[in-house]
Amino acid sequence: MKNISRVALTAVAAATLALAAGTASAQFQNRNFRVSNGVSKEHPMGNGLAAMGACTLEKSGGKMKIQPFWDGALGSDLTSTQSVRTGSIDMVLTSTAPVVSIVPALGVFDLPFLFNTAAEADQLLDGKVGDWFSAKMPAVGLVNLAWWENGFRHTTNSKRPITKVEDFEGVKMRVMQNNVYLDTFKTLGSNAVPMAFTEVYSALETRTVDGQENPFTNIENMKFYEVQKYLTLSKHAYSPTLVLFSKKVWDGLSEQEHAVLKECAVVGRAEQRRANRAMEAKSVDNLRGKGMAVNEISPAETARIREKTKVIYERHAKAIGDEPIALVTEELKRIRGQ
Ligand code: TK8
């Protein structure tokens, strides 16, 4: 008698599981979401998207696929974001800086020396303040699924080591298409040139510009070390990455599909940040090994650079908005126990 009930139980359990999987799959349609990236597939954004894609496949019974495109194949941060707004591309991973022309409040994240650590950036972005910024996206045709990490930005150039403020003088510096970065590097004495990420390598190679600034992972991933001699550990800003989904496409999805995309973007976030930080930890040695001359800036000189760029906060407060600046600065004080 016992044997029969065990066999019956096993059959019922198997049928229940199959039904559940079938039901899950039935709640989902076949989807293939195309994602635009400015970086190459070896960048930690690839780790994040691989984790996110495995998650969406598993939770949709194999129906929801994520298809990354690399090296700006679908366009730059800004043009891809515009395409996501029209629905011709489903998703883009972009720095916040180029999106400021669409959502000015994001400009707060470009203010020099805003964040001190990645931990406080995570805490702010993954909390209610990050949600406040994400809530601004639907009005411009976008849905921010999560905050991933570009990282702390450092300066490279082909002219000289930058060890003090005066060394920025006359360096033709590519910056992201963003007024705060333009103003910051002009204020430091550089000849700042706004340019899409996809054009930077060739602009450095042809000496159209002397330098640029980016997190280590981008400097390594884009092989900027091949066309840049000097790396200065300026750590002058922290760039968040937006995981922007098209609201036009989003509005055609089910609640279950929404839930899976949000849940799996958070799974991808953990993996992308982990991979980014693991790569960053080895980057300075790797870049030295590729022939870059690496220098720190002394605390005294960093203090002079911070002092010189403080004016940026006042100059851009109106364009960014008092509310986002207050939200971020108050939350940072709270996180720091100030
Ligand atoms: C990559 C860009 C890049 C950014 C830049 O698509 O443009 O310098 O730092 O990460 O978003």
XYZ file of C-alpha atoms and ligand atoms in Angstrom:
349
model
C 0.000 0.000 0.000
C 2.855 2.360 1.018
C 4.577 1.903 -2.374
C 1.454 2.834 -4.321
C 0.902 6.063 -2.314
C 4.577 7.048 -2.774
C 4.301 6.456 -6.543
C 1.018 8.383 -6.609
C 2.558 11.262 -4.624
C 5.581 11.424 -6.959
C 3.307 11.485 -10.008
C 1.182 14.265 -8.509
C 4.298 16.256 -7.565
C 5.733 15.882 -11.087
C 2.422 16.889 -12.663
C 2.179 19.921 -10.342
C 5.702 21.065 -11.238
C 5.046 20.606 -14.953
C 1.789 22.520 -14.604
C 3.557 25.323 -12.692
C 6.295 25.554 -15.350
C 3.679 25.406 -18.050
C 1.611 28.073 -16.309
C 4.691 30.265 -15.897
C 5.467 29.868 -19.537
C 1.845 30.530 -20.460
C 1.998 33.903 -18.641
C 4.848 34.974 -20.940
C 5.126 35.586 -24.649
C 8.247 35.006 -26.719
C 10.294 38.183 -26.315
C 13.749 39.197 -27.546
C 14.755 42.499 -25.955
C 17.629 44.269 -27.756
C 20.009 46.177 -25.448
C 22.358 48.963 -26.616
C 25.817 49.257 -24.974
C 28.617 51.717 -25.739
C 31.254 49.401 -24.242
C 32.570 46.081 -25.559
C 31.211 42.686 -24.525
C 34.251 42.000 -22.279
C 33.216 44.947 -20.038
C 31.509 44.030 -16.718
C 28.268 45.283 -18.273
C 28.474 41.928 -20.095
C 28.543 40.053 -16.779
C 25.521 41.983 -15.604
C 23.519 41.361 -18.773
C 24.461 37.660 -18.802
C 23.158 37.296 -15.240
C 20.032 39.311 -16.062
C 19.373 37.263 -19.208
C 19.807 33.907 -17.454
C 17.348 35.128 -14.843
C 14.693 36.280 -17.350
C 14.956 33.005 -19.301
C 14.608 30.919 -16.153
C 11.655 32.898 -14.777
C 9.745 33.058 -18.059
C 9.991 29.377 -18.958
C 12.563 30.221 -21.646
C 10.461 32.882 -23.370
C 12.070 36.230 -22.332
C 15.469 36.750 -23.992
C 17.926 39.633 -23.526
C 20.079 40.359 -26.620
C 23.013 42.758 -25.993
C 24.612 44.823 -28.774
C 28.117 46.204 -28.107
C 30.532 48.979 -29.105
C 27.758 51.445 -29.854
C 26.482 49.254 -32.727
C 22.944 50.561 -32.088
C 24.138 54.132 -31.383
C 25.756 56.249 -28.650
C 24.359 56.645 -25.137
C 22.268 59.625 -26.186
C 21.081 58.422 -29.611
C 20.301 54.959 -28.196
C 18.334 56.526 -25.351
C 16.335 58.507 -27.919
C 15.693 55.248 -29.841
C 14.555 53.581 -26.609
C 12.111 56.445 -26.084
C 10.597 55.797 -29.556
C 10.517 52.030 -28.921
C 12.845 51.131 -31.803
C 15.359 49.777 -29.264
C 14.046 47.990 -26.150
C 16.789 48.863 -23.637
C 20.023 50.819 -23.163
C 22.754 50.803 -20.517
C 23.938 54.420 -20.341
C 25.762 56.747 -18.015
C 23.482 59.327 -16.459
C 25.519 62.249 -17.864
C 24.318 62.197 -21.500
C 20.699 61.714 -20.325
C 20.777 65.082 -18.493
C 19.586 66.760 -21.692
C 16.349 64.717 -21.240
C 16.128 64.649 -17.410
C 18.080 67.673 -16.027
C 17.785 66.502 -12.402
C 20.279 63.689 -13.170
C 22.951 66.396 -13.410
C 23.415 66.190 -9.636
C 25.396 62.965 -10.193
C 27.907 64.829 -12.374
C 28.897 67.296 -9.652
C 32.600 66.839 -8.904
C 33.548 64.858 -5.785
C 29.859 64.249 -4.882
C 30.369 60.637 -3.751
C 33.313 59.477 -1.622
C 32.726 55.720 -1.802
C 30.902 53.152 -3.951
C 29.139 51.917 -0.798
C 27.434 55.272 -0.232
C 26.575 55.475 -3.921
C 24.905 52.040 -3.735
C 23.001 52.990 -0.594
C 21.714 56.238 -2.088
C 20.878 54.885 -5.560
C 19.227 51.664 -4.343
C 17.127 53.571 -1.785
C 14.347 56.142 -1.841
C 16.506 58.850 -3.453
C 17.346 56.556 -6.369
C 13.627 55.779 -6.629
C 12.887 59.518 -6.778
C 15.063 59.844 -9.902
C 13.670 56.638 -11.454
C 10.146 58.011 -10.964
C 11.032 60.860 -13.373
C 11.714 58.481 -16.253
C 8.202 57.371 -17.373
C 7.284 60.997 -18.190
C 10.015 60.966 -20.872
C 9.170 57.496 -22.221
C 11.663 55.527 -20.138
C 11.586 52.989 -17.282
C 14.725 52.681 -15.129
C 14.916 49.025 -14.066
C 17.889 49.422 -11.700
C 21.079 51.390 -11.005
C 24.226 49.687 -12.222
C 27.783 51.000 -11.965
C 30.029 52.871 -14.369
C 32.379 53.862 -11.540
C 34.789 56.455 -10.198
C 36.365 58.508 -12.965
C 40.103 59.132 -13.449
C 41.989 61.243 -15.972
C 44.248 60.125 -18.850
C 46.160 62.221 -21.382
C 49.046 62.072 -23.847
C 50.835 65.324 -22.867
C 51.991 65.200 -19.260
C 51.405 63.731 -15.789
C 48.702 65.793 -14.064
C 49.938 66.305 -10.498
C 48.376 69.703 -9.707
C 45.617 72.053 -10.938
C 47.988 73.959 -13.224
C 48.779 70.781 -15.179
C 45.257 70.758 -16.651
C 46.086 74.051 -18.449
C 45.729 73.706 -22.211
C 45.014 69.956 -22.220
C 42.333 69.276 -24.851
C 40.078 67.022 -22.794
C 37.185 64.963 -24.159
C 34.234 65.022 -21.797
C 30.760 63.463 -21.959
C 28.037 65.529 -23.640
C 27.095 67.269 -20.405
C 27.415 70.871 -19.208
C 28.648 70.016 -15.707
C 31.600 67.990 -17.060
C 32.296 70.681 -19.679
C 32.341 73.389 -16.999
C 34.362 71.320 -14.525
C 37.230 70.734 -16.936
C 37.113 74.287 -18.321
C 37.287 75.585 -14.742
C 40.376 73.401 -14.197
C 41.980 75.038 -17.244
C 41.427 72.321 -19.852
C 40.086 72.916 -23.316
C 37.001 70.684 -22.783
C 35.431 69.021 -25.850
C 32.054 67.171 -25.585
C 32.035 63.896 -27.543
C 30.152 60.601 -27.649
C 31.978 57.646 -26.082
C 32.076 55.752 -29.377
C 34.287 58.462 -30.945
C 36.828 58.730 -28.115
C 39.417 56.116 -29.123
C 39.923 57.526 -32.637
C 39.932 61.118 -31.317
C 42.752 60.168 -28.912
C 44.599 58.211 -31.604
C 44.545 61.132 -34.070
C 45.359 63.611 -31.258
C 42.093 65.437 -32.007
C 41.966 65.485 -28.214
C 44.844 65.055 -25.742
C 42.940 63.331 -22.962
C 39.717 61.952 -21.528
C 38.366 60.808 -18.168
C 36.664 57.507 -17.343
C 36.531 54.648 -14.833
C 39.390 52.129 -15.017
C 37.152 49.470 -16.554
C 36.462 51.719 -19.553
C 40.124 52.757 -19.922
C 41.053 49.052 -20.009
C 38.054 47.737 -21.963
C 38.406 50.394 -24.697
C 42.217 49.992 -24.792
C 42.768 53.707 -24.206
C 46.204 52.716 -22.846
C 47.247 52.198 -26.478
C 46.797 55.928 -27.182
C 47.267 57.513 -23.727
C 50.557 57.688 -21.819
C 49.526 59.255 -18.522
C 46.917 58.033 -16.013
C 46.170 60.340 -13.080
C 44.172 58.835 -10.191
C 41.952 61.922 -9.862
C 38.749 60.086 -8.714
C 36.942 63.341 -9.483
C 33.386 61.946 -9.914
C 31.333 58.735 -9.662
C 29.178 57.736 -12.670
C 26.017 55.695 -12.112
C 24.652 53.619 -15.019
C 20.938 53.647 -15.886
C 19.249 50.441 -17.106
C 16.636 52.163 -19.257
C 13.727 50.240 -20.795
C 11.374 51.650 -23.413
C 8.044 52.680 -21.847
C 6.392 52.180 -25.251
C 7.469 48.500 -25.147
C 6.891 48.227 -21.376
C 3.245 49.282 -21.683
C 2.640 46.289 -23.964
C 3.968 43.756 -21.423
C 2.091 41.851 -18.710
C 2.448 42.477 -14.958
C 4.337 39.152 -14.730
C 6.777 40.302 -17.423
C 7.272 43.633 -15.614
C 8.023 41.790 -12.373
C 10.581 39.494 -14.010
C 12.388 42.373 -15.759
C 12.649 44.371 -12.509
C 13.714 41.353 -10.427
C 16.307 40.246 -12.968
C 17.715 43.766 -13.444
C 18.483 43.677 -9.699
C 20.098 40.232 -10.076
C 22.169 41.721 -12.923
C 23.049 44.740 -10.770
C 24.717 42.607 -8.093
C 26.771 40.694 -10.656
C 27.707 43.795 -12.672
C 28.883 45.727 -9.598
C 30.810 42.675 -8.379
C 32.547 42.194 -11.732
C 33.201 45.932 -12.121
C 34.856 46.187 -8.712
C 36.839 42.994 -9.212
C 38.190 44.338 -12.523
C 38.858 47.809 -11.038
C 40.922 46.267 -8.227
C 43.416 44.936 -10.792
C 43.181 47.786 -13.301
C 45.961 50.091 -12.092
C 48.497 47.248 -12.204
C 47.136 46.109 -15.573
C 47.333 49.633 -17.008
C 50.880 50.075 -15.659
C 51.685 46.758 -17.302
C 50.365 48.156 -20.582
C 52.905 50.993 -20.339
C 50.866 53.790 -18.747
C 52.662 56.157 -16.380
C 50.371 56.228 -13.331
C 50.425 59.020 -10.736
C 48.437 59.935 -7.646
C 47.499 63.514 -6.801
C 48.619 64.558 -3.313
C 45.915 65.270 -0.696
C 46.957 68.942 -0.704
C 46.620 69.193 -4.484
C 43.327 67.267 -4.418
C 42.087 69.825 -1.886
C 43.052 72.627 -4.315
C 41.181 70.875 -7.169
C 38.115 70.396 -4.941
C 38.289 74.054 -3.891
C 38.552 75.237 -7.500
C 35.566 73.102 -8.631
C 33.253 73.942 -5.714
C 31.854 76.824 -7.785
C 30.359 74.243 -10.182
C 27.702 73.396 -7.571
C 26.408 76.980 -7.487
C 26.717 77.545 -11.233
C 24.574 74.484 -12.101
C 22.102 74.455 -9.192
C 19.432 76.221 -11.262
C 19.724 73.839 -14.250
C 19.740 70.726 -12.033
C 17.077 71.948 -9.594
C 17.129 72.644 -5.862
C 15.062 69.561 -4.969
C 17.369 66.868 -6.444
C 20.451 68.597 -5.008
C 18.852 68.846 -1.550
C 17.611 65.216 -1.688
C 21.074 63.890 -2.559
C 23.114 66.088 -0.201
C 20.728 65.429 2.736
C 20.766 61.665 2.085
C 24.571 61.666 1.893
C 24.738 63.502 5.232
C 22.408 60.858 6.726
C 24.436 57.962 5.287
C 27.647 59.552 6.610
C 26.079 60.113 10.045
C 26.673 63.860 9.756
C 29.543 54.029 -22.305
C 29.597 55.417 -21.692
C 30.844 55.555 -20.827
C 30.976 56.926 -20.207
C 31.582 57.933 -21.187
O 28.398 53.876 -23.103
O 30.851 58.284 -22.163
O 32.735 58.353 -21.000
O 31.808 56.864 -19.044
O 30.744 54.571 -19.795
O 28.456 55.625 -20.881
